[in-house]
DNA sequence: GGTAGAATTTAGACGGGGCTAAAGTACAAA
DNA sequence: TTTGTACTTTAGCCCCGTCTAAATTCTACC
């Protein structure tokens, strides 16, 4: 029941694609996310199918089996817990932790991850606002809508990001857009979906529709 | 300047053998420590020599180059810092940490290890009493002699272990032999080198010569 | 100085994970 | 219903790190 680093990363990739775009997951989608050639993906899919971690029909994409999905969520659990550790304990910025956690997630030790979880006080969300599965693989989705779907004058709290690239996160930092920040939609430009925002006690500023579609928020229902 | 997991482990093995038995280091010694076949060692030695990490003459063993030694000490630094983290922060016992650190030591990130070092308050010794090299690879040897070389009625502090196996460390735990413990030699049995010890406010008990030769102590010079 | 036995290296193989080039399949559009 | 094109798989190759079996070299002892 122990898998190689490559197998784990493929399972995680399939999981993430399925989560976002549904099932079945195509060879080319995996290829793009993993930065490998489609032929390499096909090779790996055969191996994962042999181990019954995925259901695979030639030319028709794949989906994770129960075992495969469980393995993927455990890897995600480890990834996100390590990210918490790096930010909370070692003082890393949220744009620096992904690449390191990409390595740390493969450390094999159940005890280690459980103790890390306790050490961090069993966090429910990682530094990017993503939910952390518990030891059984279960997690609850965060309530969220896209910032781009907010109406004029609505207020909301930033709870997550869709993009995880360093450059995007650094852009958010520069605009003081941190998780937990309260914001209000001051203006919506219909042509390109740009949105003018105001943070608590700050000057309004503009973000592109492109950016607005990468931000998850929880709407604040006004106390009547 | 980035090396594979296998290369790193070989460099570390060569370093450790050289430290204990001097140079040159034989293929069979590496083979035994690494739990691989001699033929595999020879293969790797060629690769390491090509990368100028070792000096290698066929049939005559190897020694580390300056670069190779530096790489080895950096790996040891990482290994020992992670061991500190596991014991100090996550509450692992000293007999559980080696196998996990064996994986963690290969995580590639200079920033990570420097921050970990700071987070742990720049420890100078790991949970087994072994010195931790600084970021430049330098460390100072602990002052030590073998417990088996102590004379009758001499007092000393336990500062290190030569064996790092779980079973040995657990044996020490059972006899309350922890690092920092003060002990006195109550009796030496010349036939097999067994030693009767007394810990501070404890009953005397016997350890074999075999065990006595695995323990490093710092002698206490009586205040006159 | 010659030689047996131990240590070491070479030869050839394999599984894991990647690649390119070529061939096969699916599907939408004509 | 046929066909063009995009997607996917196959075929064949490579590098890494390991192995076994066979050949080579060293060395200690006669
Ligand atoms: Mn990974
Ligand atoms: Mn994250
Ligand atoms: Mn290791
Ligand atoms: Mn140690």
mmCIF file of C-alpha atoms in Angstrom, chain A residues 92-179:
data_model
loop_
_atom_site.group_PDB
_atom_site.id
_atom_site.type_symbol
_atom_site.label_atom_id
_atom_site.label_comp_id
_atom_site.label_asym_id
_atom_site.label_seq_id
_atom_site.Cartn_x
_atom_site.Cartn_y
_atom_site.Cartn_z
ATOM 1 C CA UNK A 92 7.115 31.647 4.987
ATOM 2 C CA UNK A 93 4.880 33.757 2.799
ATOM 3 C CA UNK A 94 1.917 32.009 1.164
ATOM 4 C CA UNK A 95 3.461 32.342 -2.267
ATOM 5 C CA UNK A 96 6.592 30.406 -1.297
ATOM 6 C CA UNK A 97 5.199 27.251 0.238
ATOM 7 C CA UNK A 98 3.719 25.308 -2.640
ATOM 8 C CA UNK A 99 6.940 24.076 -4.215
ATOM 9 C CA UNK A 100 8.349 22.961 -0.870
ATOM 10 C CA UNK A 101 5.127 21.225 0.157
ATOM 11 C CA UNK A 102 5.196 19.493 -3.203
ATOM 12 C CA UNK A 103 8.221 17.616 -1.864
ATOM 13 C CA UNK A 104 7.213 17.305 1.780
ATOM 14 C CA UNK A 105 3.851 15.725 0.914
ATOM 15 C CA UNK A 106 5.681 12.544 -0.114
ATOM 16 C CA UNK A 107 7.310 11.835 3.246
ATOM 17 C CA UNK A 108 6.056 8.448 4.354
ATOM 18 C CA UNK A 109 4.976 8.336 7.976
ATOM 19 C CA UNK A 110 1.445 8.261 9.282
ATOM 20 C CA UNK A 111 2.593 9.141 12.773
ATOM 21 C CA UNK A 112 4.438 12.161 11.474
ATOM 22 C CA UNK A 113 1.445 13.647 9.740
ATOM 23 C CA UNK A 114 -0.885 13.025 12.650
ATOM 24 C CA UNK A 115 1.520 14.691 15.058
ATOM 25 C CA UNK A 116 2.026 17.580 12.696
ATOM 26 C CA UNK A 117 -1.741 17.986 12.540
ATOM 27 C CA UNK A 118 -1.938 18.162 16.335
ATOM 28 C CA UNK A 119 1.066 20.462 16.525
ATOM 29 C CA UNK A 120 -0.714 22.905 14.235
ATOM 30 C CA UNK A 121 -3.946 22.607 16.282
ATOM 31 C CA UNK A 122 -5.770 20.645 13.599
ATOM 32 C CA UNK A 123 -6.254 23.453 11.095
ATOM 33 C CA UNK A 124 -9.257 23.156 8.797
ATOM 34 C CA UNK A 125 -7.879 25.343 5.999
ATOM 35 C CA UNK A 126 -4.459 25.869 4.483
ATOM 36 C CA UNK A 127 -2.785 29.244 3.825
ATOM 37 C CA UNK A 128 -4.615 29.529 0.498
ATOM 38 C CA UNK A 129 -7.986 28.876 2.083
ATOM 39 C CA UNK A 130 -8.239 25.299 0.816
ATOM 40 C CA UNK A 131 -9.824 22.730 3.139
ATOM 41 C CA UNK A 132 -7.617 20.151 4.846
ATOM 42 C CA UNK A 133 -8.980 16.590 4.829
ATOM 43 C CA UNK A 134 -8.907 14.772 8.158
ATOM 44 C CA UNK A 135 -7.072 11.474 8.665
ATOM 45 C CA UNK A 136 -9.985 9.588 7.129
ATOM 46 C CA UNK A 137 -9.863 11.766 4.022
ATOM 47 C CA UNK A 138 -13.050 13.674 4.778
ATOM 48 C CA UNK A 139 -13.325 17.448 4.527
ATOM 49 C CA UNK A 140 -16.109 19.939 4.135
ATOM 50 C CA UNK A 141 -16.216 22.338 1.242
ATOM 51 C CA UNK A 142 -15.822 25.959 2.083
ATOM 52 C CA UNK A 143 -18.887 28.048 1.300
ATOM 53 C CA UNK A 144 -17.814 30.272 -1.554
ATOM 54 C CA UNK A 145 -18.740 32.193 -4.651
ATOM 55 C CA UNK A 146 -16.535 33.970 -7.149
ATOM 56 C CA UNK A 147 -15.843 37.614 -6.532
ATOM 57 C CA UNK A 148 -16.817 38.206 -10.153
ATOM 58 C CA UNK A 149 -20.341 37.074 -9.304
ATOM 59 C CA UNK A 150 -20.863 39.710 -6.613
ATOM 60 C CA UNK A 151 -23.328 42.515 -7.340
ATOM 61 C CA UNK A 152 -22.779 46.204 -6.896
ATOM 62 C CA UNK A 153 -22.388 47.394 -3.289
ATOM 63 C CA UNK A 154 -22.252 43.876 -1.942
ATOM 64 C CA UNK A 155 -19.757 43.129 0.796
ATOM 65 C CA UNK A 156 -17.809 39.916 1.202
ATOM 66 C CA UNK A 157 -14.837 38.271 2.866
ATOM 67 C CA UNK A 158 -11.976 36.850 0.824
ATOM 68 C CA UNK A 159 -11.826 33.129 1.634
ATOM 69 C CA UNK A 160 -9.805 31.487 -1.119
ATOM 70 C CA UNK A 161 -7.863 31.690 -4.347
ATOM 71 C CA UNK A 162 -8.304 29.766 -7.558
ATOM 72 C CA UNK A 163 -4.860 30.510 -8.942
ATOM 73 C CA UNK A 164 -1.920 29.413 -6.798
ATOM 74 C CA UNK A 165 0.967 30.837 -8.795
ATOM 75 C CA UNK A 166 3.566 32.911 -6.988
ATOM 76 C CA UNK A 167 3.027 35.886 -9.238
ATOM 77 C CA UNK A 168 -0.691 35.950 -8.620
ATOM 78 C CA UNK A 169 -0.286 35.665 -4.854
ATOM 79 C CA UNK A 170 2.313 38.415 -4.875
ATOM 80 C CA UNK A 171 -0.069 40.606 -6.843
ATOM 81 C CA UNK A 172 -2.677 40.048 -4.133
ATOM 82 C CA UNK A 173 -0.164 40.952 -1.435
ATOM 83 C CA UNK A 174 0.615 44.205 -3.188
ATOM 84 C CA UNK A 175 -3.057 45.085 -3.142
ATOM 85 C CA UNK A 176 -3.490 44.027 0.472
ATOM 86 C CA UNK A 177 -5.850 41.302 -0.594
ATOM 87 C CA UNK A 178 -5.239 38.756 2.163
ATOM 88 C CA UNK A 179 -7.492 35.900 3.218
#
